[in-house]
mmCIF file of C-alpha atoms in Angstrom:
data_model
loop_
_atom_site.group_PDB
_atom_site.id
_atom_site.type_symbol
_atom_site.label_atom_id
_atom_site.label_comp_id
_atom_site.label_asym_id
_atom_site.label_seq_id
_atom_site.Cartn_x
_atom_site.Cartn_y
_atom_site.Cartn_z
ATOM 1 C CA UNK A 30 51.925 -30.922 -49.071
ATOM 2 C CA UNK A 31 48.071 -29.774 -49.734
ATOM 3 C CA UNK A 32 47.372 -26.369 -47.794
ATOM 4 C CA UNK A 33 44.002 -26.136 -46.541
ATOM 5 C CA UNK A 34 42.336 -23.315 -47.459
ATOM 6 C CA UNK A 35 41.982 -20.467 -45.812
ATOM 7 C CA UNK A 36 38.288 -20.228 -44.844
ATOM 8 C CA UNK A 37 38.966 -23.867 -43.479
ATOM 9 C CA UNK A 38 41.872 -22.976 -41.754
ATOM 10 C CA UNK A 39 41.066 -19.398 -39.834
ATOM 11 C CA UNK A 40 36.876 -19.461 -39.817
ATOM 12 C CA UNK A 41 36.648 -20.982 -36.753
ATOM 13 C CA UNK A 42 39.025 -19.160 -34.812
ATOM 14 C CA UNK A 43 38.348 -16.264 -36.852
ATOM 15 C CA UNK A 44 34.563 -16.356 -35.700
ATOM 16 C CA UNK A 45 35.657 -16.710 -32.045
ATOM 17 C CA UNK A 46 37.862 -13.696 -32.070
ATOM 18 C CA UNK A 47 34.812 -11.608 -34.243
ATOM 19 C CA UNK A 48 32.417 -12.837 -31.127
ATOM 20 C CA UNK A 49 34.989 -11.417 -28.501
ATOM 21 C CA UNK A 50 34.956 -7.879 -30.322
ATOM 22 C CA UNK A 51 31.077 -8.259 -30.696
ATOM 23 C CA UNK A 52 30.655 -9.514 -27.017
ATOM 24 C CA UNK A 53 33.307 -6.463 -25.679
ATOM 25 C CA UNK A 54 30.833 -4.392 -27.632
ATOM 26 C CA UNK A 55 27.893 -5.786 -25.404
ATOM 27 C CA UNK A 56 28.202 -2.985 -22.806
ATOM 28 C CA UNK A 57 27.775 -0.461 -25.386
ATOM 29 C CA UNK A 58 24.566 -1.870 -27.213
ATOM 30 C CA UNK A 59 22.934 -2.536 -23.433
ATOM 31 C CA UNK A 60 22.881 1.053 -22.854
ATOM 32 C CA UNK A 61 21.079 1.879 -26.435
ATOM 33 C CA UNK A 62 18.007 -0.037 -24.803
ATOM 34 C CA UNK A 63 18.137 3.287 -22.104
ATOM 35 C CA UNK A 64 17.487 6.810 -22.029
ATOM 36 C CA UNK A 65 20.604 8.301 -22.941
ATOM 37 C CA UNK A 66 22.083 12.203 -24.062
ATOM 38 C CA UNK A 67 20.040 11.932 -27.425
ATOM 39 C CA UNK A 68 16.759 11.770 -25.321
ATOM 40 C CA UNK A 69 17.955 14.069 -22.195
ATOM 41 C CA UNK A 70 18.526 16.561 -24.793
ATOM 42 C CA UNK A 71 16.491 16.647 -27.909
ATOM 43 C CA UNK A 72 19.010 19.541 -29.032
ATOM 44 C CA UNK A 73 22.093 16.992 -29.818
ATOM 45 C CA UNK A 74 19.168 15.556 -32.574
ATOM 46 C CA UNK A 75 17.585 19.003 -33.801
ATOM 47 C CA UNK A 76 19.992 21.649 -33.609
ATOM 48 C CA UNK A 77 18.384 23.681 -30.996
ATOM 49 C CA UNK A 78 19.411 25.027 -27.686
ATOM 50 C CA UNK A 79 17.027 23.501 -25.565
ATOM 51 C CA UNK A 80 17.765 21.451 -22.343
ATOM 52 C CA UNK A 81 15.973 18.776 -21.126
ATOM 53 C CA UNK A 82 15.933 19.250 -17.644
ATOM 54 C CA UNK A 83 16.520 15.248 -16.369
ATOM 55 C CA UNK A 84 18.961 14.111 -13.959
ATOM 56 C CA UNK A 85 22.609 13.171 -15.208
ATOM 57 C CA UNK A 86 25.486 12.838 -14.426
ATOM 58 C CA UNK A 87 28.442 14.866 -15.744
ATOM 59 C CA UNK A 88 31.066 13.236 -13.276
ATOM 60 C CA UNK A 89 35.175 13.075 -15.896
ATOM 61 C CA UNK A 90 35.150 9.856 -14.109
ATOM 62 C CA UNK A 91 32.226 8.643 -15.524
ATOM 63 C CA UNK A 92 32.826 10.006 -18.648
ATOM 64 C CA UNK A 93 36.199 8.151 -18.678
ATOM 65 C CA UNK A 94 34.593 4.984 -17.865
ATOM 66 C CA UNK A 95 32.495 5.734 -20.864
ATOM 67 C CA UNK A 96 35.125 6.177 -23.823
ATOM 68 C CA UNK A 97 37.100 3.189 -21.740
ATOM 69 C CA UNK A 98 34.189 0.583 -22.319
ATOM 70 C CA UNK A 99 33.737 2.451 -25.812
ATOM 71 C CA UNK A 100 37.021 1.887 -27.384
ATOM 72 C CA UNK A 101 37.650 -1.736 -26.026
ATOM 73 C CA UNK A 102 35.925 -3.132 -29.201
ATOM 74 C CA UNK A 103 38.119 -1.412 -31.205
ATOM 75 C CA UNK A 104 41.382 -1.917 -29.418
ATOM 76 C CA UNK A 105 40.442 -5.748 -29.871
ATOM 77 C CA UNK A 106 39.502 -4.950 -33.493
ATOM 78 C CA UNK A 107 43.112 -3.343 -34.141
ATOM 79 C CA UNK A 108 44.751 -6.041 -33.199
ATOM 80 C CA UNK A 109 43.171 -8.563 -35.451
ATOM 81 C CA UNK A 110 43.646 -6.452 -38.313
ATOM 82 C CA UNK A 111 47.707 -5.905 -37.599
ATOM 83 C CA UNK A 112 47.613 -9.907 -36.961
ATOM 84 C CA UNK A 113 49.315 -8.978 -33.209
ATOM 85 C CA UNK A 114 50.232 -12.306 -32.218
ATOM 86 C CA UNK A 115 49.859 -11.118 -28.815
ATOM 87 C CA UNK A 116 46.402 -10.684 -29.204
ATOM 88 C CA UNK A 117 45.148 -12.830 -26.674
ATOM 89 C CA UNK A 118 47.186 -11.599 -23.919
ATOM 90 C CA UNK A 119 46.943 -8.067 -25.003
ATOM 91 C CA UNK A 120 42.945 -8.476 -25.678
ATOM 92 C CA UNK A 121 42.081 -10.320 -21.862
ATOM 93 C CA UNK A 122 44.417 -8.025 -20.388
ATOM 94 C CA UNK A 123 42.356 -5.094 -21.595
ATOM 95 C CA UNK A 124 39.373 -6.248 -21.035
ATOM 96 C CA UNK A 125 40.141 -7.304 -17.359
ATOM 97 C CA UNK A 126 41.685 -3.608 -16.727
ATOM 98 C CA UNK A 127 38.264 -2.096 -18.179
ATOM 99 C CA UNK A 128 36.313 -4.787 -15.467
ATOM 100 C CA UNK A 129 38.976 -3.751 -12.825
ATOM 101 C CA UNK A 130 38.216 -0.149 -13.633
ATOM 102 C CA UNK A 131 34.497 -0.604 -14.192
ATOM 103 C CA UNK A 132 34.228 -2.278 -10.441
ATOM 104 C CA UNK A 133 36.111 0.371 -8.821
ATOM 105 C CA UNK A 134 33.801 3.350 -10.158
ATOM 106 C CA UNK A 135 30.793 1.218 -9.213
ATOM 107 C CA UNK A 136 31.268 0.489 -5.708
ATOM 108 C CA UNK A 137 32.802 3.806 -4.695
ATOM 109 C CA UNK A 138 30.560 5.642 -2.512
ATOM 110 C CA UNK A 139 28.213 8.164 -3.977
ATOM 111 C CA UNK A 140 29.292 11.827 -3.520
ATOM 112 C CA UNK A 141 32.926 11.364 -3.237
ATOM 113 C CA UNK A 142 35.301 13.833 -4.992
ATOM 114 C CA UNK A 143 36.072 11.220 -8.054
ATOM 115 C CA UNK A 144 31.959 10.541 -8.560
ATOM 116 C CA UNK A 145 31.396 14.288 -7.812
ATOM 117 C CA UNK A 146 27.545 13.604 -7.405
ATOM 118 C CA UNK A 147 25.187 10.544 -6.637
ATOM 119 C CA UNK A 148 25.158 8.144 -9.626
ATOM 120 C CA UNK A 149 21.702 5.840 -10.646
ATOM 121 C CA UNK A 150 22.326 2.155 -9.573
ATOM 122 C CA UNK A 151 24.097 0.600 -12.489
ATOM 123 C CA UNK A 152 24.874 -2.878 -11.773
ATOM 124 C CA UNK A 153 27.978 -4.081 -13.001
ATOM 125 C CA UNK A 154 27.431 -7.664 -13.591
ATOM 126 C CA UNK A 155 25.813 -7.185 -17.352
ATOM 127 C CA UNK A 156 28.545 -5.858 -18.305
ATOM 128 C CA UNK A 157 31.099 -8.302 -16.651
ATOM 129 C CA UNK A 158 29.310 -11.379 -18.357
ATOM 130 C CA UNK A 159 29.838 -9.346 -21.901
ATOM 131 C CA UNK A 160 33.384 -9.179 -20.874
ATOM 132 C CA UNK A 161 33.892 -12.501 -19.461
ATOM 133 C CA UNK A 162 32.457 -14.305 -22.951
ATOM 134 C CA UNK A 163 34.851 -11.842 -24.619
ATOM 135 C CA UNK A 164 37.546 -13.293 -22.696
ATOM 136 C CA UNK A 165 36.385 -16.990 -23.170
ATOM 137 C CA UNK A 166 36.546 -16.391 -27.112
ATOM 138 C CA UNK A 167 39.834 -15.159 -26.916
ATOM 139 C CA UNK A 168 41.220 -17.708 -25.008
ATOM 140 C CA UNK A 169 39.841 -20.403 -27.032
ATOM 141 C CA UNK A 170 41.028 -19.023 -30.108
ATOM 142 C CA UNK A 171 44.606 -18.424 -28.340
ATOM 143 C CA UNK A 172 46.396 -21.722 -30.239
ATOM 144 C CA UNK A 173 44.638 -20.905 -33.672
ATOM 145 C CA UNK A 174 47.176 -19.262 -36.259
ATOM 146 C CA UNK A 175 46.064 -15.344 -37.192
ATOM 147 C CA UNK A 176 45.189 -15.019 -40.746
ATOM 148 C CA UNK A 177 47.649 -12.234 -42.425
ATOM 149 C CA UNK A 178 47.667 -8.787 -41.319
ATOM 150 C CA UNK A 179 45.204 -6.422 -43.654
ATOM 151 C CA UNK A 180 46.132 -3.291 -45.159
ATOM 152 C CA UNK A 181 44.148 -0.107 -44.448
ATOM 153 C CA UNK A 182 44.489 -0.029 -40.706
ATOM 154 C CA UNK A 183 45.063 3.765 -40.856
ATOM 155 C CA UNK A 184 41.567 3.963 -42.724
ATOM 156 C CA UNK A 185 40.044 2.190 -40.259
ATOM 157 C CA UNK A 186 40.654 4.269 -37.508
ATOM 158 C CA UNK A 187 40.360 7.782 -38.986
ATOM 159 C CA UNK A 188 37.065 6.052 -39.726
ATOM 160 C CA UNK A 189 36.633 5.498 -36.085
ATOM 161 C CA UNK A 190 37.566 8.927 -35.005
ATOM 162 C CA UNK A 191 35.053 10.588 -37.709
ATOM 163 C CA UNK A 192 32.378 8.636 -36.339
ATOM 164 C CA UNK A 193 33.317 9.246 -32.615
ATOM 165 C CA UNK A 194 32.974 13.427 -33.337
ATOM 166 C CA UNK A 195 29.488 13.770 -32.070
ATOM 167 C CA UNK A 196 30.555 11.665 -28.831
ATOM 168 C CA UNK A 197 33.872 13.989 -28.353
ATOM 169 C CA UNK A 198 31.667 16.904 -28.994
ATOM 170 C CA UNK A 199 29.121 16.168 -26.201
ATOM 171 C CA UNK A 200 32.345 15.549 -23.381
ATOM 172 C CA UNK A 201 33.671 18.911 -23.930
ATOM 173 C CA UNK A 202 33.159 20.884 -20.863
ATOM 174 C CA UNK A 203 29.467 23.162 -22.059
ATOM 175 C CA UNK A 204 27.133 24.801 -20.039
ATOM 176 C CA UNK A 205 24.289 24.144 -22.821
ATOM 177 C CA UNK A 206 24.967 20.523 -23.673
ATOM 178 C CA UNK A 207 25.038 17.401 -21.654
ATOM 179 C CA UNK A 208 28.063 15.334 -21.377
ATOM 180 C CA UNK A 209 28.441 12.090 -22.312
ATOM 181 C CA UNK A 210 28.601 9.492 -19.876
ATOM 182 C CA UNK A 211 25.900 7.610 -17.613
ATOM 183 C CA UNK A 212 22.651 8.691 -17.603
ATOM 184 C CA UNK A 213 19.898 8.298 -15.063
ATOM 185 C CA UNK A 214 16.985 5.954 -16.241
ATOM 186 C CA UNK A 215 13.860 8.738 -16.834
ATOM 187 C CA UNK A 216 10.534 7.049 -17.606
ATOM 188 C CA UNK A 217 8.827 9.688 -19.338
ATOM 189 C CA UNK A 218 10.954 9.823 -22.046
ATOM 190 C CA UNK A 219 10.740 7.861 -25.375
ATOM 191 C CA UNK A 220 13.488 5.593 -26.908
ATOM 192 C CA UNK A 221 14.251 6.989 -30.509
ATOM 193 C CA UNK A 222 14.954 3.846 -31.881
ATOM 194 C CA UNK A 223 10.800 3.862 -32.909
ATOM 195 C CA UNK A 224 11.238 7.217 -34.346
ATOM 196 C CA UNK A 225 12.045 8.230 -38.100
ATOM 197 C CA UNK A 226 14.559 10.573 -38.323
ATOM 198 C CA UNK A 227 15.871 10.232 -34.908
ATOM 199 C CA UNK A 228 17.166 6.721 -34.787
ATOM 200 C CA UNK A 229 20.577 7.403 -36.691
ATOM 201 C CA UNK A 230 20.992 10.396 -34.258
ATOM 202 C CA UNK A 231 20.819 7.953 -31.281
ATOM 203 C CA UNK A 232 22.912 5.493 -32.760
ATOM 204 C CA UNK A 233 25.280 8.427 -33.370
ATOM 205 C CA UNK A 234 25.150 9.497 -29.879
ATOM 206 C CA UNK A 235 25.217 6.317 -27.956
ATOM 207 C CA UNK A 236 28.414 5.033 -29.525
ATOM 208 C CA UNK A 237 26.529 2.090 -31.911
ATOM 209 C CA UNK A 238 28.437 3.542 -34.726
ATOM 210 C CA UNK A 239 31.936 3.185 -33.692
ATOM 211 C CA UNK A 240 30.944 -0.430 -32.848
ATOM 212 C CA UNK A 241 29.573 -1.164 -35.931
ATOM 213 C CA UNK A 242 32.950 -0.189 -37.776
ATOM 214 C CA UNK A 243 35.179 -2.282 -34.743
ATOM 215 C CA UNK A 244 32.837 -5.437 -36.182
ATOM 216 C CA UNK A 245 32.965 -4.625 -40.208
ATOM 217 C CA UNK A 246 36.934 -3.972 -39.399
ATOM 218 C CA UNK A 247 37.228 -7.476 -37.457
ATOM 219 C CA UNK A 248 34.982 -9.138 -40.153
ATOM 220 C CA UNK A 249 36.839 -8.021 -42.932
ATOM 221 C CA UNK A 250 40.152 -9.129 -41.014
ATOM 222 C CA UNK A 251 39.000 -13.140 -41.416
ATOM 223 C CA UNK A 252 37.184 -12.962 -44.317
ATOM 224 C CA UNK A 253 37.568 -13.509 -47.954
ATOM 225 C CA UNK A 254 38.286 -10.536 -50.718
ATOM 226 C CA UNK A 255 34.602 -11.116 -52.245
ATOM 227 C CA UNK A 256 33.499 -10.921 -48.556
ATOM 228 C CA UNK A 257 35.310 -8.386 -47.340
ATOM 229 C CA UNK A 258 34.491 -6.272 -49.782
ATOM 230 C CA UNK A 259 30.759 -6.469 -49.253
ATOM 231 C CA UNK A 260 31.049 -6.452 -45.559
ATOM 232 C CA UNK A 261 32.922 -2.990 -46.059
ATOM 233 C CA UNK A 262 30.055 -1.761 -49.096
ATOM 234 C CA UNK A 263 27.686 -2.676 -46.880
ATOM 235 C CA UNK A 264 29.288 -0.958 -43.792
ATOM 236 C CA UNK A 265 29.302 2.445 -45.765
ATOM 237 C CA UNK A 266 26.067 1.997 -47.068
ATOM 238 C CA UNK A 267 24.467 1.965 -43.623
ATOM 239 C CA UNK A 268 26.773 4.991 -42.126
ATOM 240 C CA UNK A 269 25.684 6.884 -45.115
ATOM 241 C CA UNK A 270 22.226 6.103 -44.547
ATOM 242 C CA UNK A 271 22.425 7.825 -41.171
ATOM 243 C CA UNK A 272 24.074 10.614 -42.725
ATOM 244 C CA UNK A 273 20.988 11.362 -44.478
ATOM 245 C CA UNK A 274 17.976 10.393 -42.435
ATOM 246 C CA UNK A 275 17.381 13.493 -40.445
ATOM 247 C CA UNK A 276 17.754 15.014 -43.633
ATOM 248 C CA UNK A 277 15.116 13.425 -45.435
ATOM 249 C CA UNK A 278 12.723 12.721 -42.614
ATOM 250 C CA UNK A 279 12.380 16.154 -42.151
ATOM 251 C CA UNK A 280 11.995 16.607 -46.253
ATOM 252 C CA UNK A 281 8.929 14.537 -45.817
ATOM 253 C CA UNK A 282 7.210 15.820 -42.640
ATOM 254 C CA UNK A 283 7.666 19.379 -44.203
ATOM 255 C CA UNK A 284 7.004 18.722 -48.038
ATOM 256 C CA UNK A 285 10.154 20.313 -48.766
ATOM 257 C CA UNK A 286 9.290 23.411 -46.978
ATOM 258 C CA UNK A 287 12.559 23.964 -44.905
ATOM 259 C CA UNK A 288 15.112 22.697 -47.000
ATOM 260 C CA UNK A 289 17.617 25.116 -44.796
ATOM 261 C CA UNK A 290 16.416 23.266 -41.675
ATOM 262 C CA UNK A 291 16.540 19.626 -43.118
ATOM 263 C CA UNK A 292 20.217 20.777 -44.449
ATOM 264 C CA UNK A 293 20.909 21.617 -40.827
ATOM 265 C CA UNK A 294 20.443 17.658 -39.960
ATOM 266 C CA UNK A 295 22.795 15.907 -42.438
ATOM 267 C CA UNK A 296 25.396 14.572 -40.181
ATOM 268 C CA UNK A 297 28.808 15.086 -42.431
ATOM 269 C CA UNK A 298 31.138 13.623 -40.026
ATOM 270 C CA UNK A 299 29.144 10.447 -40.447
ATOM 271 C CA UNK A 300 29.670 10.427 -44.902
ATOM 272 C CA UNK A 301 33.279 11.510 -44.178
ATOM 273 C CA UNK A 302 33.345 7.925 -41.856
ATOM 274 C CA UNK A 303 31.410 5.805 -44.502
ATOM 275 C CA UNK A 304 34.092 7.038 -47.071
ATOM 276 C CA UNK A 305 37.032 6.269 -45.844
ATOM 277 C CA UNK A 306 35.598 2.821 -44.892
ATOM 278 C CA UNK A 307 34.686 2.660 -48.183
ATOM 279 C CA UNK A 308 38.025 3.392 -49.504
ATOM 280 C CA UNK A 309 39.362 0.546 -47.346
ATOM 281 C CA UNK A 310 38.844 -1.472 -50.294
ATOM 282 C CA UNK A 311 41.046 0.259 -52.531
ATOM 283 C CA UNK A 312 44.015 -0.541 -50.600
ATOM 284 C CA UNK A 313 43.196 -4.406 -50.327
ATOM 285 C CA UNK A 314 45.379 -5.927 -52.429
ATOM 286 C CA UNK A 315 46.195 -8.999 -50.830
ATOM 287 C CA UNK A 316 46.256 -12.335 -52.541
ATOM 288 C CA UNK A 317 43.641 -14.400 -52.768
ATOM 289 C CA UNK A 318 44.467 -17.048 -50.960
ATOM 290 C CA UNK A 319 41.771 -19.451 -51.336
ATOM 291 C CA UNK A 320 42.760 -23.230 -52.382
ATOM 292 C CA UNK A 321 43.270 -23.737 -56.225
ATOM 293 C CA UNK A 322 43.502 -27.089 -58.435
ATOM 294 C CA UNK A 323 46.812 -28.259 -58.863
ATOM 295 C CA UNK A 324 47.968 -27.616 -62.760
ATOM 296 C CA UNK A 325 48.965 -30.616 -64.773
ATOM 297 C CA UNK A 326 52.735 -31.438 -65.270
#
């Protein structure tokens, strides 16, 4: 008996479980299009000391609800690299907890001891119709078989964790720093998206990172060798990119002037991240397993 090949028989259920990650990611890229730590505190970008003085709030709980809705895209992305074959009632029961959990923290009254001080209206129901596509893919996808379990799962996520250091950084308790979590909307402030030299530094910040390596990791899961491969080059092309772009922005604006300063802006957790994505591809060694011609008798 012919076996179909592989793109033919995991792409489409491959796609719908890459479009749950990239919809449980949804949350995440929604708050990019705010003000967030990188603008409340141009310090986290420059390497100064200086405090924006714009209301925030530094609530644990809200911080927790922060890493919770950061890390569901790649809990979902683990699981379709190790081939779980509970991943569909592993992945919708995760991402109704993080709903459960996100409800509760939104409709508890302002001031009480777990909010510890008034919050900006955040309305929940963005986030719940990111999460309830996420939970449609899955579910769709449930009867498809999962394509083999990849190698360099460990690489992965010590990529993950070396991209998450500026975000662990910023929720250590500080007196000079904000923390991360959810911050109120300020007008006056720019986006940094527009900026040169500041954009990788918000991406940094805001979690877009970590996403980006939950997707390239989920990609890579369903895809060919050939693809994989340049889905992961690609990957740590970008991340080093952002390594470098304070760096050379301020090169430019300066003329070379304060090499020591522009030194002070390379963001080395960020290289260390796009190498050991990079190195992902030295451990794949699984067959191809694309269809081949029969071989005369």
């Amino acid at each position: 008996m012919a076996q179909a090949p592989y793109a033919e028989t995991y792409l489409p259920a491959g796609a719908l479980r890459i479009g749950a990650v990239l919809a449980a990611s949804g949350p995440v890229v929604l708050k990019t299009s705010r003000i967030s730590a990188a603008e409340l505190n141009p310090g986290i970008c420059w390497g100064t000391d200086f405090v924006v003085p714009f209301p925030m709030t530094t609530s644990p709980w809200w911080q927790l609800l922060s890493w919770v809705e950061l890390l569901l895209p790649v809990v979902l992305a683990g699981l379709l690299l190790r081939a779980s074959p509970r991943i569909t009632i592993l992945g919708v029961a995760t991402i109704c907890a993080v709903i459960a959990f996100r409800m509760f923290a939104i409709f508890l009254p302002p001031g009480t001891p777990l909010t510890d001080q008034p919050l900006p209206v955040d309305g929940p129901w963005p986030s719940i119709g990111c999460y309830t596509v996420a939970i449609t893919a899955l579910l769709l996808a449930a009867r498809a078989p999962l394509p083999p379990a990849r190698p360099g799962t460990a690489l992965w996520a010590a990529a993950t964790v070396a991209s998450a250091w500026t975000i662990g950084r910023l929720s250590l308790p500080s007196g000079e720093s904000p923390s991360f979590g959810w911050f109120a909307y300020t007008p006056s402030a720019e986006l940094l998206w527009e900026q040169p030299g500041a954009w990788a530094c918000k991406a940094d910040v805001d979690g877009v990172l970590i996403v980006l390596i939950a997707l390239a990791a989920a990609a890579g899961g369903i895809a060919t060798n050939r693809t994989r491969r340049r889905i992961t080059l690609g990957t740590g092309a970008l991340l080093a990119l952002a390594t470098f772009e304070g760096f050379v922005a301020v090169l430019v604006v300066t003329d070379g002037a304060h090499l020591t300063d522009a030194t002070m802006m390379i963001r080395w957790h960020l290289l260390a991240a796009a190498a050991l994505v990079v190195a992902t591809t030295l451990r794949d060694r699984t067959p191809s397993t694309e269809s081949e011609a029969p071989h005369p008798l």
